[in-house]
PDB file of C-alpha atoms and ligand atoms in Angstrom:
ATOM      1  CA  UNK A   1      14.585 -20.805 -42.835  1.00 81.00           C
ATOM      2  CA  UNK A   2      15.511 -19.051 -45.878  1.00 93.00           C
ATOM      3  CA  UNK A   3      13.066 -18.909 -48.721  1.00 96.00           C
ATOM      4  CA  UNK A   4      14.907 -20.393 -51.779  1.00 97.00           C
ATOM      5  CA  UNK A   5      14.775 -19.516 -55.729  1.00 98.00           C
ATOM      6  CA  UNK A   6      15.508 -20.288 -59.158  1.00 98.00           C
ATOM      7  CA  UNK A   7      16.416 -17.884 -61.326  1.00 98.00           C
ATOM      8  CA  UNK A   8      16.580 -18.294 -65.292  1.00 98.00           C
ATOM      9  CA  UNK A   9      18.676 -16.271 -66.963  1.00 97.00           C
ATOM     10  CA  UNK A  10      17.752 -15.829 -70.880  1.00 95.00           C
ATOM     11  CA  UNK A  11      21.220 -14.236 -71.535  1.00 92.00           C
ATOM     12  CA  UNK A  12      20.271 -13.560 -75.637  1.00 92.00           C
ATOM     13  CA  UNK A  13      18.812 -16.129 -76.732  1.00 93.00           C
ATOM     14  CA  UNK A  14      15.124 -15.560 -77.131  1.00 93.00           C
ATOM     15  CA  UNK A  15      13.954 -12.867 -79.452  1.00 93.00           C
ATOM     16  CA  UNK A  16      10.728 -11.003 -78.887  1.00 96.00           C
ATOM     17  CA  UNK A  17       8.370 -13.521 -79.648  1.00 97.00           C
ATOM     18  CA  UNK A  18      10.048 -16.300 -78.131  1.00 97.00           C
ATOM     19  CA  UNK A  19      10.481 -14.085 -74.488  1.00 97.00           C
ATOM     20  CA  UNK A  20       6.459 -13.519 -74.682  1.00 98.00           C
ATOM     21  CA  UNK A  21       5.248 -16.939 -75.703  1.00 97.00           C
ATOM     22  CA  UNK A  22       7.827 -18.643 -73.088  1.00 98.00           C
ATOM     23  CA  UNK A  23       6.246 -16.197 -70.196  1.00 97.00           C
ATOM     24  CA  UNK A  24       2.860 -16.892 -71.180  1.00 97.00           C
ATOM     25  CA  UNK A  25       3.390 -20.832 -71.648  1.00 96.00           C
ATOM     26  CA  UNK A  26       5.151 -20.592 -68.039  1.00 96.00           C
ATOM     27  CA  UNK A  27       2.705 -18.208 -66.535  1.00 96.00           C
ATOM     28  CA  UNK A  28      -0.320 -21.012 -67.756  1.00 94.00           C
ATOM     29  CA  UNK A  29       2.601 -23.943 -66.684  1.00 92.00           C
ATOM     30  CA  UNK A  30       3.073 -22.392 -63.124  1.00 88.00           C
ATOM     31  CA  UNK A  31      -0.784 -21.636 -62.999  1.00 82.00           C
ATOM     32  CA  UNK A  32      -2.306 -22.953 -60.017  1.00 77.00           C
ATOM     33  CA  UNK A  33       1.249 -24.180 -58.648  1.00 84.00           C
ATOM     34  CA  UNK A  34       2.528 -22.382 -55.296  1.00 88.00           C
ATOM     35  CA  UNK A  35       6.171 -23.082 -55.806  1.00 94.00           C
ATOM     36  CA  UNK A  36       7.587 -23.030 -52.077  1.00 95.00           C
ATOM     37  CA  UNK A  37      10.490 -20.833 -53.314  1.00 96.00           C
ATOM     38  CA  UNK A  38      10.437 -17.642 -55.807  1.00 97.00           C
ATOM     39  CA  UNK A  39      11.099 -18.001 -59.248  1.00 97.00           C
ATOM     40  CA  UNK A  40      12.458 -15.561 -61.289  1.00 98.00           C
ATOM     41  CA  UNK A  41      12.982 -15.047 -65.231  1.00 98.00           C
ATOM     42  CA  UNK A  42      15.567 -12.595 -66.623  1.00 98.00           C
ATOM     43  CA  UNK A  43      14.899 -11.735 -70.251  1.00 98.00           C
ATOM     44  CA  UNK A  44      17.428  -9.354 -72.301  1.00 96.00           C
ATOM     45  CA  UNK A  45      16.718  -5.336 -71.658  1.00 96.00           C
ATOM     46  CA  UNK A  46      14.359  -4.652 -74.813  1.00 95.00           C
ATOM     47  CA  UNK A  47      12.162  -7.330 -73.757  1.00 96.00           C
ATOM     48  CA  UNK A  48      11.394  -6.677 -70.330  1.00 96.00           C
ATOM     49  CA  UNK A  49       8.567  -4.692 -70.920  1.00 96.00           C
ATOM     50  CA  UNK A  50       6.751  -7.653 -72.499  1.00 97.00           C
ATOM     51  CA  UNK A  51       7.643 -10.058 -70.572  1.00 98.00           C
ATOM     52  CA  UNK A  52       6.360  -7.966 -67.249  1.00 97.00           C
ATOM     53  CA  UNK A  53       3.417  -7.072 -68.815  1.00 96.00           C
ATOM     54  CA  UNK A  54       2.302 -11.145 -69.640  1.00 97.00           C
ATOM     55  CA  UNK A  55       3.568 -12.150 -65.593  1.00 96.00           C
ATOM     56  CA  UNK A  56       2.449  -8.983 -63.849  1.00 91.00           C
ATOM     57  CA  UNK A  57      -0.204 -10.340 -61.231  1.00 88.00           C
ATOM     58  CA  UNK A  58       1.494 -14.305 -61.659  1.00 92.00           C
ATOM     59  CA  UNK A  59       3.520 -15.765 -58.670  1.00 92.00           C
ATOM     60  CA  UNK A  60       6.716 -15.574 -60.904  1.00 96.00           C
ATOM     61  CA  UNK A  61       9.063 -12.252 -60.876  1.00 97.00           C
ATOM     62  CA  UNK A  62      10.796 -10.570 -63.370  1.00 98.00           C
ATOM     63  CA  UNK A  63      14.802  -9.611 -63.255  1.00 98.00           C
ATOM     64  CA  UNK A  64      17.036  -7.724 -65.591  1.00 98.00           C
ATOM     65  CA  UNK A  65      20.416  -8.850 -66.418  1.00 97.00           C
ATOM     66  CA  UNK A  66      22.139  -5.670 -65.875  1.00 96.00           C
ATOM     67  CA  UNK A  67      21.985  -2.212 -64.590  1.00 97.00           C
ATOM     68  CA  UNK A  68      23.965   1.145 -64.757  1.00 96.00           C
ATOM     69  CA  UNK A  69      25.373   2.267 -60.956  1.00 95.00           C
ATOM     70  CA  UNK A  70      23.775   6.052 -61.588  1.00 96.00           C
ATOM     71  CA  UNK A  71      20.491   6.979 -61.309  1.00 95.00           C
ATOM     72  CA  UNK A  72      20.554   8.980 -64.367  1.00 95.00           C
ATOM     73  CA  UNK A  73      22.803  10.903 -66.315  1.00 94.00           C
ATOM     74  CA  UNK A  74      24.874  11.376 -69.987  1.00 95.00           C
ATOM     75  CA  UNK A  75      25.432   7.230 -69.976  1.00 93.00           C
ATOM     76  CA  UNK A  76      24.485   6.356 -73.662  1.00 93.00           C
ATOM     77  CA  UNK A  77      23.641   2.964 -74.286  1.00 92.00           C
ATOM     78  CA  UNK A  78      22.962   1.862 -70.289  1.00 94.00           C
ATOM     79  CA  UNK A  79      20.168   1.221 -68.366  1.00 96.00           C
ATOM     80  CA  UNK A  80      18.961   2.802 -64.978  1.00 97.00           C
ATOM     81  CA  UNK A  81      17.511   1.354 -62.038  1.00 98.00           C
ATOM     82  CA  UNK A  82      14.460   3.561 -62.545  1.00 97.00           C
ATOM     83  CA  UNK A  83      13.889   2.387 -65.683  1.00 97.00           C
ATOM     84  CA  UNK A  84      13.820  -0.952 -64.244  1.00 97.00           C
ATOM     85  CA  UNK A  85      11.341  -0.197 -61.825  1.00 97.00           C
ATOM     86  CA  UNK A  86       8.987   1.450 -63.940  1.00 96.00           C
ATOM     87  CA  UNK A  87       9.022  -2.411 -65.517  1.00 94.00           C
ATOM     88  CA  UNK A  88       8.135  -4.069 -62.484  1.00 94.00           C
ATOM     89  CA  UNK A  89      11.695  -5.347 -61.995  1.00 97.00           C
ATOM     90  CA  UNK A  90      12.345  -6.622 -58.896  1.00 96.00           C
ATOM     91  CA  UNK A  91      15.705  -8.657 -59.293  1.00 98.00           C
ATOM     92  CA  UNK A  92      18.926  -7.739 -61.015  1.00 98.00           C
ATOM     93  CA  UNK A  93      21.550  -9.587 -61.771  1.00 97.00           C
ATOM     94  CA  UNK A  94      24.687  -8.150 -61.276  1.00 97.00           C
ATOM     95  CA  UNK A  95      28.838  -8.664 -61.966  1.00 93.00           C
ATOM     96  CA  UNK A  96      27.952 -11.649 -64.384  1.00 92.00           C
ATOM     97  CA  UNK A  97      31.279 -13.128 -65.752  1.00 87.00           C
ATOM     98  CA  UNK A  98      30.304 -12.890 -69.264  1.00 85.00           C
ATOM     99  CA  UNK A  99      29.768  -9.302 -68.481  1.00 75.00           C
ATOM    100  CA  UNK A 100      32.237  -8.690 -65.327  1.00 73.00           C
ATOM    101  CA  UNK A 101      35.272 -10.629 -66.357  1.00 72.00           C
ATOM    102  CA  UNK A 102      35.026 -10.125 -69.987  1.00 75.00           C
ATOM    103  CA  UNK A 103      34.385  -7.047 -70.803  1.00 82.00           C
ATOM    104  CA  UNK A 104      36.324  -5.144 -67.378  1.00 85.00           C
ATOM    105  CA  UNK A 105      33.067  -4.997 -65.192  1.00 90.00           C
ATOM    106  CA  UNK A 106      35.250  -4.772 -61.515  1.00 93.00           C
ATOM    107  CA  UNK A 107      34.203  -5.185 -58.277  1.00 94.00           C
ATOM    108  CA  UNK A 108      33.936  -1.566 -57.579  1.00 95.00           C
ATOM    109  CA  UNK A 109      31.631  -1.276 -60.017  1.00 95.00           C
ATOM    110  CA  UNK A 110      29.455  -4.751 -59.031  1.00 96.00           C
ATOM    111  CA  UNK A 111      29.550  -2.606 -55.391  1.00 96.00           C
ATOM    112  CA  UNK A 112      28.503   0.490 -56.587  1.00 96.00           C
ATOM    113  CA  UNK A 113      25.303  -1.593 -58.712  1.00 96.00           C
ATOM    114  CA  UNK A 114      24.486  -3.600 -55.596  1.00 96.00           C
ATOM    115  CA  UNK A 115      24.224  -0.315 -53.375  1.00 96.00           C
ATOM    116  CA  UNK A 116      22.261   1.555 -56.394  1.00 96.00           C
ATOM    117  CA  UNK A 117      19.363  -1.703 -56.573  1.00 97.00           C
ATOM    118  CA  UNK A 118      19.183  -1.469 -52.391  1.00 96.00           C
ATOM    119  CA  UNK A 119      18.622   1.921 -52.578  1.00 95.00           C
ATOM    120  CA  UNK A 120      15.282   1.470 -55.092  1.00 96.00           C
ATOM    121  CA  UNK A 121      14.186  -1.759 -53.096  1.00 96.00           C
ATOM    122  CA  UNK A 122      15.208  -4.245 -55.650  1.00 97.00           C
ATOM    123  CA  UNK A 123      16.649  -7.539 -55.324  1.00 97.00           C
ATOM    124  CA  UNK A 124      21.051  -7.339 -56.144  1.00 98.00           C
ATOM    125  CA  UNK A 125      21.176 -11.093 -57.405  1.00 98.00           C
ATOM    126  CA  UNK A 126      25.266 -10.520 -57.357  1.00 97.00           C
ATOM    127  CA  UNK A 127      27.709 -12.829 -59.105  1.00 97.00           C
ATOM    128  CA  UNK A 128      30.785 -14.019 -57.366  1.00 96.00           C
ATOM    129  CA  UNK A 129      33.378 -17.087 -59.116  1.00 95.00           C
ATOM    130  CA  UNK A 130      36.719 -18.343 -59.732  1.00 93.00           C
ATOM    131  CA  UNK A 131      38.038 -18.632 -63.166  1.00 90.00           C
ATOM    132  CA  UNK A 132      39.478 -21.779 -64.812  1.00 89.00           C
ATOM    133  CA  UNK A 133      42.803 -20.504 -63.969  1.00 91.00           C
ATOM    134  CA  UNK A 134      41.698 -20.397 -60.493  1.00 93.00           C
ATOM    135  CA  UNK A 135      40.675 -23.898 -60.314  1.00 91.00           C
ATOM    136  CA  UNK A 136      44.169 -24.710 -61.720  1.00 91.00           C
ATOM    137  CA  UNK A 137      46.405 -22.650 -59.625  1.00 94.00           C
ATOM    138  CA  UNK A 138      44.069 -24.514 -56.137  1.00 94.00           C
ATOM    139  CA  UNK A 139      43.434 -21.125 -55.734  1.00 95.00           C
ATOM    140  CA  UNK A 140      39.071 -21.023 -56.396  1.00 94.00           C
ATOM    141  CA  UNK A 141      38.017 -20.396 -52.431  1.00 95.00           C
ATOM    142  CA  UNK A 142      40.899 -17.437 -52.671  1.00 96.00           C
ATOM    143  CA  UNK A 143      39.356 -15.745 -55.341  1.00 95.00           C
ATOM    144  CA  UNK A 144      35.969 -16.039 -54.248  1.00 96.00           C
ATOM    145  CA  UNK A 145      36.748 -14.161 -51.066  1.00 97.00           C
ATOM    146  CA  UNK A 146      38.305 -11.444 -52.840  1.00 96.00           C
ATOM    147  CA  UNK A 147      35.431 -10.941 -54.427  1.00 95.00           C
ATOM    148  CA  UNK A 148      33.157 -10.874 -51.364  1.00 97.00           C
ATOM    149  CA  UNK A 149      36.120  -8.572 -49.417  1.00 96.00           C
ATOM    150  CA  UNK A 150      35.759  -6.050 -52.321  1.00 96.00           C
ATOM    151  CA  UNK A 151      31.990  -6.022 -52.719  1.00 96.00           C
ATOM    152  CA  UNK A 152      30.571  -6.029 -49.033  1.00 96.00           C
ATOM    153  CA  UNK A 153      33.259  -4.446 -47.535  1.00 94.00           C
ATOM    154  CA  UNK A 154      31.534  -2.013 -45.322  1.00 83.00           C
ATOM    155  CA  UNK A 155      30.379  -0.033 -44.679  1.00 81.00           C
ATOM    156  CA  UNK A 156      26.646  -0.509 -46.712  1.00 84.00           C
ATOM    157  CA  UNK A 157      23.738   0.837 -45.106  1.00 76.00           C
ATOM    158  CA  UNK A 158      21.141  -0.721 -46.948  1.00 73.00           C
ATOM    159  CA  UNK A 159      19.205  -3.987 -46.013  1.00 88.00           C
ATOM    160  CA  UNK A 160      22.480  -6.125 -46.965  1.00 92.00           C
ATOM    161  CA  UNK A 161      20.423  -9.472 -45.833  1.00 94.00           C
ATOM    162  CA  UNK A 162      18.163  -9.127 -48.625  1.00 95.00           C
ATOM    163  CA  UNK A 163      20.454  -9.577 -51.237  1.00 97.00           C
ATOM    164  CA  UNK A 164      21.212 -13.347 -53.325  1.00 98.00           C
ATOM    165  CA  UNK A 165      24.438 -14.038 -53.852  1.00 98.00           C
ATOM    166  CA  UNK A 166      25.163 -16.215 -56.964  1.00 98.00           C
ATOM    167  CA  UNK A 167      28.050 -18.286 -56.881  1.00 97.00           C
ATOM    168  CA  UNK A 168      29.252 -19.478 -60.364  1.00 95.00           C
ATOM    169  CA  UNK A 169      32.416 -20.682 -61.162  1.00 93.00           C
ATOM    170  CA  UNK A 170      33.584 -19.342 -64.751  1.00 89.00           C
ATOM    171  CA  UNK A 171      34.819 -22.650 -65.783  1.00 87.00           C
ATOM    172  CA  UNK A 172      31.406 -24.157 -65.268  1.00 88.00           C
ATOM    173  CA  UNK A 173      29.605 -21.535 -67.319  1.00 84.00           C
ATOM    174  CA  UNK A 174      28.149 -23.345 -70.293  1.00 72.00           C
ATOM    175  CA  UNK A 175      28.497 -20.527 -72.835  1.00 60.00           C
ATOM    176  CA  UNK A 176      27.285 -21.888 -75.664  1.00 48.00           C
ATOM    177  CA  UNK A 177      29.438 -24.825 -76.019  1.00 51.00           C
ATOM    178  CA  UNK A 178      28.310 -28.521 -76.342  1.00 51.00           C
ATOM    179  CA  UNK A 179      26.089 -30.360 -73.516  1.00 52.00           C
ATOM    180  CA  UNK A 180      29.027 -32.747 -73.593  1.00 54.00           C
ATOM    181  CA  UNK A 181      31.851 -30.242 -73.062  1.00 56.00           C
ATOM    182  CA  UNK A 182      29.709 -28.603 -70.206  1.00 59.00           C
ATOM    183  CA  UNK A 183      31.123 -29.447 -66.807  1.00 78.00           C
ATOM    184  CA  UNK A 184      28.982 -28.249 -63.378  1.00 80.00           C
ATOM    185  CA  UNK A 185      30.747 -28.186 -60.591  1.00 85.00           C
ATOM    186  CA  UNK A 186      29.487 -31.173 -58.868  1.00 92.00           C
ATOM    187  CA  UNK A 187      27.227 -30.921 -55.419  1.00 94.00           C
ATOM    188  CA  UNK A 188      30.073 -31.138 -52.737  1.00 94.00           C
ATOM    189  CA  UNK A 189      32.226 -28.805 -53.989  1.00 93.00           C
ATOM    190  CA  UNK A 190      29.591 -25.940 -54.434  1.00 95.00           C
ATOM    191  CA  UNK A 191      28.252 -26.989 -51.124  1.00 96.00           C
ATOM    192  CA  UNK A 192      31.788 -26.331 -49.748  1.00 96.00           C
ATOM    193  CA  UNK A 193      31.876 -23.162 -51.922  1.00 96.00           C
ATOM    194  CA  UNK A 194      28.565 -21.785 -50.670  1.00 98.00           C
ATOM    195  CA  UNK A 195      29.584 -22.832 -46.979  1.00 97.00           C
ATOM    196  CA  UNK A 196      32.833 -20.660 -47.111  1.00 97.00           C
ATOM    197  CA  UNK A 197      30.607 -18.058 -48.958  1.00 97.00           C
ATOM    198  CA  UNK A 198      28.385 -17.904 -45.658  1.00 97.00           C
ATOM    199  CA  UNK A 199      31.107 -18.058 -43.532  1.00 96.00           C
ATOM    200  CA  UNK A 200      33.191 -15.280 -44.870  1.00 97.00           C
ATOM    201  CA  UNK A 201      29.672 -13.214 -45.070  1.00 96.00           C
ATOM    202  CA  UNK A 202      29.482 -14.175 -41.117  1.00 95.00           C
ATOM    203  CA  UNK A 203      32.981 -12.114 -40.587  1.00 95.00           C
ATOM    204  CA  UNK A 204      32.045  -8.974 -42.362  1.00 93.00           C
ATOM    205  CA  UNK A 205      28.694  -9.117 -40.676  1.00 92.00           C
ATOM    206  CA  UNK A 206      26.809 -10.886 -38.136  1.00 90.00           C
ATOM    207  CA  UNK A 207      25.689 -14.118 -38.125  1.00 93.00           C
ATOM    208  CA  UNK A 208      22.466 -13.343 -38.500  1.00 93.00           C
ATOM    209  CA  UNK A 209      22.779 -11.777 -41.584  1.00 94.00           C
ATOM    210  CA  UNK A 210      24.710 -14.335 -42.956  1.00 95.00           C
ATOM    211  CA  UNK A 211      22.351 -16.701 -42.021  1.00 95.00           C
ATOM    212  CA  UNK A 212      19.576 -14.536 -43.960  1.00 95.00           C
ATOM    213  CA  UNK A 213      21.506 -14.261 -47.486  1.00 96.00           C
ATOM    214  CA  UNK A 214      20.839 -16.634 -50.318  1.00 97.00           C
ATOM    215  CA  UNK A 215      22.889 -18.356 -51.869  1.00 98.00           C
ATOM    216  CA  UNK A 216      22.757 -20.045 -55.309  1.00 98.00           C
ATOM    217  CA  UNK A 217      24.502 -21.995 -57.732  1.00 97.00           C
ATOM    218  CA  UNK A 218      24.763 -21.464 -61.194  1.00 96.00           C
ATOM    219  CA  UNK A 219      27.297 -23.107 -63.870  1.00 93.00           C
ATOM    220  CA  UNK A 220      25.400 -26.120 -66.240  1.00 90.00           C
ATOM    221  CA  UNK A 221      22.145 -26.487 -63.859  1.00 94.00           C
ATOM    222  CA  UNK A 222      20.366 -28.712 -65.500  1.00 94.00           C
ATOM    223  CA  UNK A 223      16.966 -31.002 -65.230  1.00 94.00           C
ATOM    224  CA  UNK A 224      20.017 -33.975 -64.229  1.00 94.00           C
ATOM    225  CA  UNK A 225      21.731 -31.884 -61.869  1.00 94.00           C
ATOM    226  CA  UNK A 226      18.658 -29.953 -60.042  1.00 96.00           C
ATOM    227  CA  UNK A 227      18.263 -32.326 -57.172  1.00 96.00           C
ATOM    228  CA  UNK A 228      21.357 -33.181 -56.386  1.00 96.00           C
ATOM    229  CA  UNK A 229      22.605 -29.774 -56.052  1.00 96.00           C
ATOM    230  CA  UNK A 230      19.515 -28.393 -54.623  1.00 97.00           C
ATOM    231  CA  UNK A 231      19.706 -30.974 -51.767  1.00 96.00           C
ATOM    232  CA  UNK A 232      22.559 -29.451 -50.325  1.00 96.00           C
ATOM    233  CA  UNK A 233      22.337 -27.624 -47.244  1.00 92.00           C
ATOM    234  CA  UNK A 234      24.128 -24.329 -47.830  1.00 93.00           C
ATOM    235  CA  UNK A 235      22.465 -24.158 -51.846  1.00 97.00           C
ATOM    236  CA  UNK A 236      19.647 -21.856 -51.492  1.00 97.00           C
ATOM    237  CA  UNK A 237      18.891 -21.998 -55.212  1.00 97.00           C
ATOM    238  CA  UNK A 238      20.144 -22.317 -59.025  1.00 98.00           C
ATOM    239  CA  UNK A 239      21.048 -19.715 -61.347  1.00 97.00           C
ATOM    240  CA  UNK A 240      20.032 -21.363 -64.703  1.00 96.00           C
ATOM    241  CA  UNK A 241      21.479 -20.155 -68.360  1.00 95.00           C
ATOM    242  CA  UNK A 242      21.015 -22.361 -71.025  1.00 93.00           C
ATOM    243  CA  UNK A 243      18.826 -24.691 -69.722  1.00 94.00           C
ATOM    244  CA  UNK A 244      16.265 -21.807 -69.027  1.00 96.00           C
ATOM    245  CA  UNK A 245      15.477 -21.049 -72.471  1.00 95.00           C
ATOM    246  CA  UNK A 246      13.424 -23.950 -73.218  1.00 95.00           C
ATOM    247  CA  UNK A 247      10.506 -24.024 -71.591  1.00 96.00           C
ATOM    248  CA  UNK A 248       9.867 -27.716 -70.806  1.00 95.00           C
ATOM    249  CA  UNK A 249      13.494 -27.870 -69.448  1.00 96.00           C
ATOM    250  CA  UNK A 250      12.901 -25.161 -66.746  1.00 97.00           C
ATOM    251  CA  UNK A 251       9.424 -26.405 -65.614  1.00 96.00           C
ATOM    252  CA  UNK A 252      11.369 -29.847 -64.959  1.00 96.00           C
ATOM    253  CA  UNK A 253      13.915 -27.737 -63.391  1.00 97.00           C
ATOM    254  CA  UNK A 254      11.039 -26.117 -60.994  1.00 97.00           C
ATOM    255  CA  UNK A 255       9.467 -28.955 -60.364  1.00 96.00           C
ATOM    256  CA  UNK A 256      12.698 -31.185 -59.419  1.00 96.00           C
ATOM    257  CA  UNK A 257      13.401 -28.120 -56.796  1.00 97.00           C
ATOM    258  CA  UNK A 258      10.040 -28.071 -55.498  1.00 96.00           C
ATOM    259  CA  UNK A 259      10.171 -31.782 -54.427  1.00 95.00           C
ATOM    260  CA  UNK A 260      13.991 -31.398 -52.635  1.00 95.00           C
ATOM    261  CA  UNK A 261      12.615 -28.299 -51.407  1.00 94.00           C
ATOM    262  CA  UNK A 262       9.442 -29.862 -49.432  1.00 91.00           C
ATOM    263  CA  UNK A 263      11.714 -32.537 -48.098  1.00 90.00           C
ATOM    264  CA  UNK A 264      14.512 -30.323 -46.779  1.00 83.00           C
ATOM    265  CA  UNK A 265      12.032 -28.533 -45.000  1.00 79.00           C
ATOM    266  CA  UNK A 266      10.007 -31.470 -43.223  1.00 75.00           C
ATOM    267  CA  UNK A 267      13.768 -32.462 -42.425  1.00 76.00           C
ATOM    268  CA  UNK A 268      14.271 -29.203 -40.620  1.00 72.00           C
ATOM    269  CA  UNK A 269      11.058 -29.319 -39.273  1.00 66.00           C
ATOM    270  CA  UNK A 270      11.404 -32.921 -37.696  1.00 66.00           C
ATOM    271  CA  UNK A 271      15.177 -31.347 -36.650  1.00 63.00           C
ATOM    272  CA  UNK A 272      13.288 -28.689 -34.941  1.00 58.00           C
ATOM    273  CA  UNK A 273      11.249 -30.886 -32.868  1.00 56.00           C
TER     274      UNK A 273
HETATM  275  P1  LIG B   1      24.606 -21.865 -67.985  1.00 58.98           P
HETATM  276  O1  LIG B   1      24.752 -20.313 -67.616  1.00 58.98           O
HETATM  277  O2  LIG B   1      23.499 -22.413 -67.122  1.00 58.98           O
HETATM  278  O3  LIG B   1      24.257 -21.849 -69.432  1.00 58.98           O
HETATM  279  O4  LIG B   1      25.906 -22.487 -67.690  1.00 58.98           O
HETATM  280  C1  LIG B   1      24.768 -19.904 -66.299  1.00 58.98           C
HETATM  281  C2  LIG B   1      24.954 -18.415 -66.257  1.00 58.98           C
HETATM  282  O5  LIG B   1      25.431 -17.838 -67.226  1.00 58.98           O
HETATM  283  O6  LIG B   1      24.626 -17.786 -65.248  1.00 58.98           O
END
């Protein structure tokens, strides 16, 4: 069965003290907890450092929002994977749409990333979605699997069936707006989303590695939305913006997960036998 995991994405909203006091709050939170999935926090580049340093030796992980596709070279202004690793980073979140869509981040590029993080032994968290345009046209499944087809086209050598694959549609992407303008997409149709996600994985690959990817949701996750989403079969875990950043929000978050998570596995466990 696969492991699952919630990820919070700070995006840049907490400044230096805010990144190190929520770490240490959730670090002493998450204390004597064994979550049964991983949990990650992704703080903005110049406070990674910090942030490693308060959960190195704690159960929870630390992921970077971004990474250059070279291992070195005249790239002002980007971060390598090295540098990443000499932080303890062991997730990285990759082809965001705030990052991918707006600012001309293509799939190439998302490829190239993904291969570069595989290569060092880190954890491609990679971003896949349909726009609102998408959803308009009845066109959102279609765009999702040209996003797959470009990024895992083969061949990769790497351990592919490590990586998460993060499936958030841009419409759904709270952004800064209003609770009450935010829209998830609701359960069914990211269960549907993730299913097709799988099975298109299952083409380009085997089953088996399909079966071994993770897939998450992330678009207005929220303390509300947690279990219902989470309960679904093919949702392996949440990709959570917004609702990361305060720290009472995401321990609900964790500990909603934690109780779908126990009962979908007695499920499969009673399905088993
Ligand atoms: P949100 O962000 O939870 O604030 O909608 C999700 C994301 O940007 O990945």
């Amino acid at each position: 069965m696969r492991r699952a995991i919630i990820v919070g994405a700070q995006k840049l909203y907490l400044g230096l003290k805010g990144a190190v006091e929520f770490a240490q709050e959730l670090k002493a939170a998450a204390g004597s907890k064994s979550y049964p999935f991983d949990v990650v926090v992704c703080p903005s580049f110049i406070n990674l450092a910090h942030v490693a340093e308060v959960l190195r030796n704690s159960p929870i992980k630390v992921g970077a929002q971004n990474v250059h596709q070279e291992d070195s070279g005249a790239f002002t202004g980007q971060v390598s994977i090295k540098e990443l690793t000499d932080q303890y980073v062991s997730y990285v979140i990759i082809g965001h749409s705030e990052l991918r869509r707006q600012q001309g981040e293509t799939n190439e590029m998302v490829r190239k990333k993904m291969i570069t993080c595989l290569k060092h032994g880190v954890t491609p968290i990679v971003c896949v979605g349909d726009t609102v345009e998408d959803k308009q046209a009845g066109r959102s499944m279609k765009a999702v699997v040209e996003d797959l087809n470009e990024i895992f086209k083969q061949p990769i050598s790497h351990a592919i069936s490590s990586i998460v694959i993060a499936y958030e549609p841009v419409w759904a992407i709270k952004a800064g707006r209003d609770d009450k303008n935010t829209i998830s997409a609701t359960p069914e149709d990211a269960a549907r989303m993730h299913a097709m996600i799988r099975s298109t994985m299952a083409k380009m690959y085997e089953p088996s590695i399909a079966d071994a990817i993770r897939v998450v949701y992330g678009g207005s996750v929220n303390q509300n939305n947690t279990d219902k989403l989470m309960a679904q079969q093919d949702i392996d875990g949440l990709l959570v913006g917004t609702a990361s950043i305060d720290l009472k929000s995401f321990c609900n978050i964790l500990d909603c997960a934690e109780k779908v998570v126990k009962t979908k596995s007695l499920a499969s466990v009673q399905t088993v036998q």
